[in-house]
Coordinates of C-alpha atoms and ligand atoms in Angstrom, one line a residue:
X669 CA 47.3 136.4 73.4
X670 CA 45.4 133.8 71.4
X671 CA 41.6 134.8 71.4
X672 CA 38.4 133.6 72.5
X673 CA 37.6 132.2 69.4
X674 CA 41.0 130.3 69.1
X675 CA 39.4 128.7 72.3
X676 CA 36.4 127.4 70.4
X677 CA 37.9 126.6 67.0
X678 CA 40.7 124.2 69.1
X679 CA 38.3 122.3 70.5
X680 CA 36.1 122.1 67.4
X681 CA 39.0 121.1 65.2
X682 CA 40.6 118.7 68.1
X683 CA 37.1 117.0 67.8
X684 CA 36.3 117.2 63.9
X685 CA 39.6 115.8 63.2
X686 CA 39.1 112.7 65.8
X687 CA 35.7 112.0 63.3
X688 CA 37.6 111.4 60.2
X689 CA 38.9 108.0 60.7
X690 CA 42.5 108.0 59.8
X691 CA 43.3 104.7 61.7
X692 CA 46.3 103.2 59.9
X693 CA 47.0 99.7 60.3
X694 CA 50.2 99.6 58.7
X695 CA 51.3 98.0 54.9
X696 CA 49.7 101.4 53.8
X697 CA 46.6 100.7 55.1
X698 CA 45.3 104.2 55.3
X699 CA 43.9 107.1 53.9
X700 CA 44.4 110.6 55.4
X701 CA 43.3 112.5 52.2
X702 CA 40.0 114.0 54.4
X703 CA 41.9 115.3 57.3
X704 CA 44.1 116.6 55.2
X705 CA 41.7 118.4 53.3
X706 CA 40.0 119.6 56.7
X707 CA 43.4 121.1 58.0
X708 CA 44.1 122.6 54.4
X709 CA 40.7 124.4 54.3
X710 CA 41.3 125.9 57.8
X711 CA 44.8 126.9 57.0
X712 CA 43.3 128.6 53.4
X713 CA 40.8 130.2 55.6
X714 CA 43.5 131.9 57.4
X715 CA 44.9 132.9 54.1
X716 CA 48.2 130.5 54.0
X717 CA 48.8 128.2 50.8
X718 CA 48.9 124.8 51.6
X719 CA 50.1 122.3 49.1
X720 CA 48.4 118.9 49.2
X721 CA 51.3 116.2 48.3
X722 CA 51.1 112.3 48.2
X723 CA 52.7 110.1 47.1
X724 CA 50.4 107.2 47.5
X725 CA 47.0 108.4 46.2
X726 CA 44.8 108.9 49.7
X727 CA 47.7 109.4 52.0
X728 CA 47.4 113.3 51.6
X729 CA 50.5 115.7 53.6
X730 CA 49.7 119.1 54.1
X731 CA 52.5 121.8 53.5
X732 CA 52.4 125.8 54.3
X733 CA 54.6 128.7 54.9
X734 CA 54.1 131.4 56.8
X735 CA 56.0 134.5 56.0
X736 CA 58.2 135.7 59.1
X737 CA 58.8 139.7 59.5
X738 CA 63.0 138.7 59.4
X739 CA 63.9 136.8 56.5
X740 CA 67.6 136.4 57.6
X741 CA 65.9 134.4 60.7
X742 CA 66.0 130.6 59.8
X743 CA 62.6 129.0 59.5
X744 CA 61.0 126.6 61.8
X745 CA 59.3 123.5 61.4
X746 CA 55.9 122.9 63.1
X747 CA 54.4 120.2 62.5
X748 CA 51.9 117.1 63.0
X749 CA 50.6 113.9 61.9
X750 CA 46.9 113.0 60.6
X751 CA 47.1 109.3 61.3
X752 CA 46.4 107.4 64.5
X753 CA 47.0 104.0 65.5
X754 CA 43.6 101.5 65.4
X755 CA 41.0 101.4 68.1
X756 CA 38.5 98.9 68.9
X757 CA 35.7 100.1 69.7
X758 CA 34.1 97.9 72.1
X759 CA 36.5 98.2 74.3
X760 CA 36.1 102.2 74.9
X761 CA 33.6 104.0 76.9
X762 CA 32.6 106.2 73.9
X763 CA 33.0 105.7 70.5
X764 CA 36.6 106.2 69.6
X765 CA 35.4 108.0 66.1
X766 CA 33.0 110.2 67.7
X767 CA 35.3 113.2 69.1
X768 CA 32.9 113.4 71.5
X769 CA 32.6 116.1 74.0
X770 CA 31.4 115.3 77.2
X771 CA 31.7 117.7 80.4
X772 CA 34.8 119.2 79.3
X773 CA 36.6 116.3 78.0
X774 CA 37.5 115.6 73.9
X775 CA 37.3 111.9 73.7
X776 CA 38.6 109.9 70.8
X777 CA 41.7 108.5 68.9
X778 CA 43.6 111.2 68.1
X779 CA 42.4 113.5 71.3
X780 CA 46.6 113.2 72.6
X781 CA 48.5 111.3 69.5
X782 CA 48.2 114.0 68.0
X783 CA 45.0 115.7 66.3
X784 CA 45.2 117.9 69.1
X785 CA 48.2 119.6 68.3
X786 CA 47.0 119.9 64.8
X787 CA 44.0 121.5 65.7
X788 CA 46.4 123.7 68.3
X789 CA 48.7 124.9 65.5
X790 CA 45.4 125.7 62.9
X791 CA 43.9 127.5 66.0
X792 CA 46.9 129.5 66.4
X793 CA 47.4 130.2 62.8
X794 CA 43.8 131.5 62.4
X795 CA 44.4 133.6 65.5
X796 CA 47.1 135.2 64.3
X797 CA 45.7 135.9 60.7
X798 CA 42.4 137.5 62.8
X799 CA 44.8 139.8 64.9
X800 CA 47.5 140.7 61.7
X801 CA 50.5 138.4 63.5
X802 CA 53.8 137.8 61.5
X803 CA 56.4 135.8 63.4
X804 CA 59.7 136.4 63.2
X805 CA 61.1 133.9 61.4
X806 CA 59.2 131.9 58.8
X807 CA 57.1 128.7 59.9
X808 CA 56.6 126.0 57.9
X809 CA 53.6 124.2 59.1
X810 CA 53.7 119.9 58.0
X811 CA 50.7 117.9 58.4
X812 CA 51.7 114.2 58.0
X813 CA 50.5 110.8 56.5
X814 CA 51.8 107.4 57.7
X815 CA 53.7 108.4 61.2
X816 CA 52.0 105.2 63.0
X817 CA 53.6 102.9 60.3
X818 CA 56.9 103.7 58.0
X819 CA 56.3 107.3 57.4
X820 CA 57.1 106.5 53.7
X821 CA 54.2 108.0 52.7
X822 CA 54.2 110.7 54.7
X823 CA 57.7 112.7 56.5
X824 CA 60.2 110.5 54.5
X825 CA 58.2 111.0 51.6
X826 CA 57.8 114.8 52.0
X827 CA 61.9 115.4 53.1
X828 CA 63.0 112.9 49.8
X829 CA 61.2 114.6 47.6
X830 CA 59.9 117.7 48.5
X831 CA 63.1 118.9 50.3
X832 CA 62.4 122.8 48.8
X833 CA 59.4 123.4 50.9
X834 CA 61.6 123.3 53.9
X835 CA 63.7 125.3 52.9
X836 CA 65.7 127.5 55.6
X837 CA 64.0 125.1 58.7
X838 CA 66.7 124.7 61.4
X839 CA 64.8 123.6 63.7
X840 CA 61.3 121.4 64.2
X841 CA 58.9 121.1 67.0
X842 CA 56.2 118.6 67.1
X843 CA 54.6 115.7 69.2
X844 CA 55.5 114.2 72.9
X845 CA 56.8 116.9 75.1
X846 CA 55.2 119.6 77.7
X847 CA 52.7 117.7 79.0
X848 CA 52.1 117.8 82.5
X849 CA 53.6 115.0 84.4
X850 CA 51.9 114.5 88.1
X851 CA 54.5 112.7 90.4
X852 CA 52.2 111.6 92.6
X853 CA 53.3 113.7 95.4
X854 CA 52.2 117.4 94.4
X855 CA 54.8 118.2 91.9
X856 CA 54.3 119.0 88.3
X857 CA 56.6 118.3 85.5
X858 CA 56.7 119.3 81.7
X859 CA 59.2 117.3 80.3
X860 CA 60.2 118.8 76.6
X861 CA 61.4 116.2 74.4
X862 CA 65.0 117.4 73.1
X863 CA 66.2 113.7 71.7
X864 CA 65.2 110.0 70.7
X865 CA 66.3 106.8 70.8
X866 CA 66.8 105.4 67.1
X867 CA 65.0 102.6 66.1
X868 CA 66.2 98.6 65.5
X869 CA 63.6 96.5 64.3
X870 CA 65.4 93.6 63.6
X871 CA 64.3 89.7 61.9
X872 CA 66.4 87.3 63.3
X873 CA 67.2 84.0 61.3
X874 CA 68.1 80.9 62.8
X875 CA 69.0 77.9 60.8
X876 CA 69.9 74.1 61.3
X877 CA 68.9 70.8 60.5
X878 CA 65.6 69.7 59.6
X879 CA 64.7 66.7 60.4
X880 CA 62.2 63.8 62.5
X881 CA 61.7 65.0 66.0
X882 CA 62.4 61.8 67.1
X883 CA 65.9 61.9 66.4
X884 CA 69.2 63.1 68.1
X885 CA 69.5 66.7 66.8
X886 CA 72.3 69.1 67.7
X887 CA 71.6 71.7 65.2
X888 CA 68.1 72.6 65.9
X889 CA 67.2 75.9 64.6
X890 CA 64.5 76.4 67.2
X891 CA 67.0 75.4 70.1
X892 CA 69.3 78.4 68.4
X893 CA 66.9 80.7 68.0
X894 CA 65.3 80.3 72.3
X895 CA 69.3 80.6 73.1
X896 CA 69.9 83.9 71.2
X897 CA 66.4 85.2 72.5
X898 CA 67.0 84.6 75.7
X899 CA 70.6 86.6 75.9
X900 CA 69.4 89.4 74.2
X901 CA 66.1 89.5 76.3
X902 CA 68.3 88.8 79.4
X903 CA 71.1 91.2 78.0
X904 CA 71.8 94.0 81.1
X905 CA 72.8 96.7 78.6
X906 CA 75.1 99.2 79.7
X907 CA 74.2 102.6 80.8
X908 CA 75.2 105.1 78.0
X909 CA 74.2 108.7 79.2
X910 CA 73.7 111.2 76.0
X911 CA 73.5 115.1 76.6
X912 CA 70.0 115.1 77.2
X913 CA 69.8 112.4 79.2
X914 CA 72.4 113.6 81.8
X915 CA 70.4 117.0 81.6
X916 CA 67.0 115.7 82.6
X917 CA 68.6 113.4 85.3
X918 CA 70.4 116.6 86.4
X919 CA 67.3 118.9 86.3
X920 CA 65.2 116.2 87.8
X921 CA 67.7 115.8 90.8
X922 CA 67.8 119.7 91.3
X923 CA 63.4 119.9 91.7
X924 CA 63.6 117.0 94.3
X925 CA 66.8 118.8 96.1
X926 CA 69.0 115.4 95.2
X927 CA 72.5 115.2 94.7
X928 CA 73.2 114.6 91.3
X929 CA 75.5 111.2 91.4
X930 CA 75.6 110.3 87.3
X931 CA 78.1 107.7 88.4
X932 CA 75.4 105.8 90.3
X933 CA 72.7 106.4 87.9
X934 CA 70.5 103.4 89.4
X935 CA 70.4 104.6 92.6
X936 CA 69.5 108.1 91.6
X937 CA 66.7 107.5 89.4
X938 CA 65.3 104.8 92.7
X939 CA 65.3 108.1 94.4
X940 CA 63.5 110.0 91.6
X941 CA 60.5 108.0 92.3
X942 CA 57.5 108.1 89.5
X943 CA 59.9 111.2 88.3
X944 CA 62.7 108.3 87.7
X945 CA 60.2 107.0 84.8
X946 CA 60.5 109.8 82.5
X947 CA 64.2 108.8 82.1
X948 CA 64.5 105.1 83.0
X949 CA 64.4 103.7 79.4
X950 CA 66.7 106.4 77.7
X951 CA 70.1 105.3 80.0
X952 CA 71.3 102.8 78.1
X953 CA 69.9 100.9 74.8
X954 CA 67.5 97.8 75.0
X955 CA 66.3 94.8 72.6
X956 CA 63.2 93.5 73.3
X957 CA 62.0 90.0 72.0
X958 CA 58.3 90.5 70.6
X959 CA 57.6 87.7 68.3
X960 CA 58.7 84.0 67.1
X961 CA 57.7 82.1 64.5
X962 CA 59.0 78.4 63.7
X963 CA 58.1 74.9 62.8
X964 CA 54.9 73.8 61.5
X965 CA 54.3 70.1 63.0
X966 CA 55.4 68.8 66.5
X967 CA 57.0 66.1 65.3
X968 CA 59.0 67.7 62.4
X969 CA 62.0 69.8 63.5
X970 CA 62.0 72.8 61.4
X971 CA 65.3 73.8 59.3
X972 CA 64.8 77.9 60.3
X973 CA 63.2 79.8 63.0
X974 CA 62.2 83.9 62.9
X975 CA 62.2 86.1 65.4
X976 CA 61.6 90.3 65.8
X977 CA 63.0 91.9 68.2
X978 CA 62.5 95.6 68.8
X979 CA 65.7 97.2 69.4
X980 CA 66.4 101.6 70.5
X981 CA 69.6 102.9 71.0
X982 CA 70.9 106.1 72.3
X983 CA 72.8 108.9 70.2
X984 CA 76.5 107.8 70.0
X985 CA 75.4 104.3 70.9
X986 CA 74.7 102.9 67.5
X987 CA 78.2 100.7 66.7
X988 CA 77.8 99.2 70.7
X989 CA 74.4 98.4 69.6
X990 CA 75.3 96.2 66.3
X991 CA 78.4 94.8 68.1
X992 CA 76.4 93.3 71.0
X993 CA 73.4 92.2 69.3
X994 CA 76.1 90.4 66.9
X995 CA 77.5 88.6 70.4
X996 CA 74.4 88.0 71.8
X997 CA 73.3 86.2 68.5
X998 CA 76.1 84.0 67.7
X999 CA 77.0 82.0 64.6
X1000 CA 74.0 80.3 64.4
X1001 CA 71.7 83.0 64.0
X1002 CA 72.0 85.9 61.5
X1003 CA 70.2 89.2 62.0
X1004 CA 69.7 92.2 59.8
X1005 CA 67.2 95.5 60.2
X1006 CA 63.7 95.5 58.9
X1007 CA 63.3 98.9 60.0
X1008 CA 65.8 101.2 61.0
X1009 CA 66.0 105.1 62.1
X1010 CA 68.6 107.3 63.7
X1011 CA 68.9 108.4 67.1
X1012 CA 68.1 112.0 67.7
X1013 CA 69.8 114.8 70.1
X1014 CA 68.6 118.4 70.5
X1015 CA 70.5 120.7 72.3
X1016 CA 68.6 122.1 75.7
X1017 CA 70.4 125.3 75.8
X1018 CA 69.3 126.6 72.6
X1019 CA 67.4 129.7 72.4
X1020 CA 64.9 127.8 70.9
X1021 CA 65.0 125.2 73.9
X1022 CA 64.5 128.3 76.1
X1023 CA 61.6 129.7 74.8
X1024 CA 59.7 126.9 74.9
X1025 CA 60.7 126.5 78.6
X1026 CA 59.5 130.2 79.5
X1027 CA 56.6 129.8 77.3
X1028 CA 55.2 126.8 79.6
X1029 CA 56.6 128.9 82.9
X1030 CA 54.3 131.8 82.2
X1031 CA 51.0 129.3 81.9
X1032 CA 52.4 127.4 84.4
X1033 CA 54.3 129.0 87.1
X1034 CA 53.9 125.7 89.2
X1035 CA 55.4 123.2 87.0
X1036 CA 59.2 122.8 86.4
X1037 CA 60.2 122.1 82.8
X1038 CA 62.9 119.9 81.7
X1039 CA 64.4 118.3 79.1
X1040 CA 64.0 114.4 78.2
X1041 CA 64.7 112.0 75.5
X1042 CA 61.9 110.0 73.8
X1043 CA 62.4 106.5 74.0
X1044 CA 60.7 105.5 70.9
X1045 CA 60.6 107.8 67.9
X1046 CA 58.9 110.7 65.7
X1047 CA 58.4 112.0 62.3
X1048 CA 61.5 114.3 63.5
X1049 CA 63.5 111.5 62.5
X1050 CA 62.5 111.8 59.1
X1051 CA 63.1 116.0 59.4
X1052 CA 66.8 115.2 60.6
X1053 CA 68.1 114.4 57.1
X1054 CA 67.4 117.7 55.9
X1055 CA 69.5 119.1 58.8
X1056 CA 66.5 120.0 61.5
X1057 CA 67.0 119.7 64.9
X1058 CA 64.0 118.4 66.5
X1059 CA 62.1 118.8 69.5
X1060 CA 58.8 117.1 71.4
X1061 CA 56.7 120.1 72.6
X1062 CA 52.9 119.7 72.1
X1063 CA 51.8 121.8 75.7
X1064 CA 48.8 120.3 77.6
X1065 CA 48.0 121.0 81.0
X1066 CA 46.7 117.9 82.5
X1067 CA 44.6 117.4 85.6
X1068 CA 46.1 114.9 88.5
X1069 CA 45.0 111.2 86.7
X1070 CA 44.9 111.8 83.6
X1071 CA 48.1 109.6 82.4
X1072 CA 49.8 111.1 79.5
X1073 CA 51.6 107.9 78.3
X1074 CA 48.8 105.7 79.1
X1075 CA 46.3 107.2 77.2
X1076 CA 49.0 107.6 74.1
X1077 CA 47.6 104.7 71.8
X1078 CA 45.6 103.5 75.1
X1079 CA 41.7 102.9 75.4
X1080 CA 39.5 106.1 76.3
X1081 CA 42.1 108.3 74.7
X1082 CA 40.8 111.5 75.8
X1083 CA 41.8 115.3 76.2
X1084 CA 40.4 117.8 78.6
X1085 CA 39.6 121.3 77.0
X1086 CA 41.2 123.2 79.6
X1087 CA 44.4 121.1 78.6
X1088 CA 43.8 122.4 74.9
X1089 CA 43.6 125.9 75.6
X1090 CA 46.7 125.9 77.4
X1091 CA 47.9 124.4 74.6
X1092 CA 47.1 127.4 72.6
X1093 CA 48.3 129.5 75.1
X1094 CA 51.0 128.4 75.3
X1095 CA 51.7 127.5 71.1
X1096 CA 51.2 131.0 70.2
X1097 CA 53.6 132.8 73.1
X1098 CA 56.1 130.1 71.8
X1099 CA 55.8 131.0 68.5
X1100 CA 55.1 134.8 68.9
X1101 CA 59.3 134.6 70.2
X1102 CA 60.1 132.3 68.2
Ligands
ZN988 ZN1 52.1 110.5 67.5

């Protein structure tokens, strides 16, 4: 059992962490050099020997092994990111740099995406050097640069080049899973992340004729460019149900005494309720339509218009996906990735899938765990290519109101304390039986 001084340090490290600003604003706009220093120290504190690698100077990754007692076990992969999306700071209650702790409550950028997991996993670590813990198999602990943006500087960086340090890791876990889900209606659910949708971000290029806006025009780019965007953002995409996906609607069903019915997936997650949400977006792929750009006068008919689109798509679903976004675009408009990751799929009976589910059972006897796929993406993406399986399971017990996904890159970001020791709690059993 993690002690009471694993209690104090979480919060103090949750809160220290929030103070470096490592806001990244994308185009490598970023430097997480301090907080990786700060989690470096702790870890070398603890007696670990944590490599500092970049690749960029100032966008600093943190890298340490911890020795298992079984060295025929594979290793596992724990890890975090330093870098948090911007924040203004007028618009918060208290200042989103001040990892400020008032009655009970970490607030700050970073207090749930993810500096508290970071300063969960150095808590633990430090425990466990205080009491004379090995695990049983090795853990390899990652500290990231750059997960808000491209992760070039940080996960792809570290599994491109640095591939050796991970040496033996099957498996990962890290951000977006075991947090307490409140349906509104008594029940709590800690959904484990064992998936993601890949990611599509996609240009799209129309082209015509330029020419007087005045004139008879058949082949105006901007006409071509409003047609395709309005298929695709009209586009009812079919549902595609991957492993996980049928698992949590399965599981889900099962706590609210439903019949499962996966052929009438729409009426099943209506009956889900607020539950239903945790799955909605991960039945079937989507391609949103989030920016435009064209022309340059209003009397001028422009000769190209751009458009982004953010596209996900399920595991398996990946041909489908460039097949229809080819239809829905038509000869007149050409489209091509600007940014493109694979999907993810974990398996939820694992033994490493069940741990993790009795590990949040025994701090929370109320809750029911299941599995869920992310609908966006992680650094596990970036882990996959050197074969690790990865999974979302940061624990936090959350009081009723507090909105998980809302505060996730939301205003008055905030974590409870209580919610970090759990955490820690529940970390360290995880990892104990790992
Ligand atoms: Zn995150």
């Amino acid at each position: 059992m993690a002690d009471e001084r694993a209690m104090d340090e979480v919060v103090t490290f949750t809160s220290d962490l929030i103070r470096i600003d490592t806001t990244n604003r994308g185009g490598g706009d970023c430097r997480e050099r301090p907080a990786a220093e700060y989690a470096a120290a702790r870890l070398a504190e603890a007696g670990l020997e944590p490599v500092l690698l970049e690749r960029v100077p100032g966008r600093a990754n943190v890298v340490a092994r911890l020795e298992g007692t079984d060295p025929s076990a594979d290793a596992l992969l724990v890890h975090g990111h330093l870098d948090v999306v911007p924040a203004e700071a007028a618009d918060w209650s208290v200042h989103p740099f001040s990892g400020e702790v008032r009655d009970g409550v970490v607030w700050g950028r970073g207090a749930v995406d993810m500096k508290n997991m970071d300063a969960m996993i150095l808590a633990v670590v430090r425990a466990w050097a205080r009491e004379g813990v090995r695990p049983r198999r090795d853990i390899v602990i990652a500290f990231t640069a750059d997960e808000e943006a491209s992760a070039e500087d940080g996960s792809g960086f570290l599994a491109d080049r640095h591939a050796h340090l991970f040496e033996g890791c099957t498996e990962g876990v890290s951000e977006s899973g075991a947090f307490t889900f409140h349906d509104g209606d008594g029940r709590q659910i800690y959904p484990i992340a064992a998936g993601e949708r890949g990611t599509a971000w996609m240009r799209l290029t129309a082209r015509g004729r330029a020419g007087h806006g005045s004139k008879v025009n058949r082949e105006n780019a901007v006409t071509r460019l409003a047609a395709a965007i309005t298929r695709i953002g009209e586009h009812q995409w079919p549902l595609r149900l991957t492993p996980t996906v049928r698992a949590a609607l399965t599981e889900l069903a099962a706590v609210y005494g439903i019949e499962t019915d996966l052929s009438d997936v729409d009426t099943l997650l209506d009956k889900l309720g607020t539950a239903g949400k945790l799955v909605e977006a991960t039945v079937r792929n989507s391609a949103n339509p989030t920016m435009l750009d064209a022309g340059y006068k209003v009397n001028v008919i422009p000769g190209e218009a751009v458009a982004r689109v953010d596209g996900r798509y399920l595991a398996g679903a990946e041909d489908e996906f460039r097949a229809t976004m080819d239809r829905l675009t038509g000869p007149d408009v050409d489209w091509e990735f600007e940014h493109h990751e694979v999907a993810l799929q974990a398996p939820v009976d694992s033994p490493t899938y069940l741990r993790m589910r009795s590990a949040v059972e025994e701090f929370a006897p109320e809750g029911h765990v299941v599995p869920y796929c992310m609908s966006g993406g992680t650094d596990a993406k970036q882990f996959s290519r050197l074969g690790i399986t990865g999974y979302g399971f940061a624990p936090l017990k959350l009081p009723e109101g507090f909105d998980y996904q809302a505060l996730f890159h939301g205003v008055d970001e905030r974590v409870p304390v209580e919610a970090l020791h759990f955490g820690v709690r529940v970390l360290d059993r995880f990892l104990r039986t790992a």
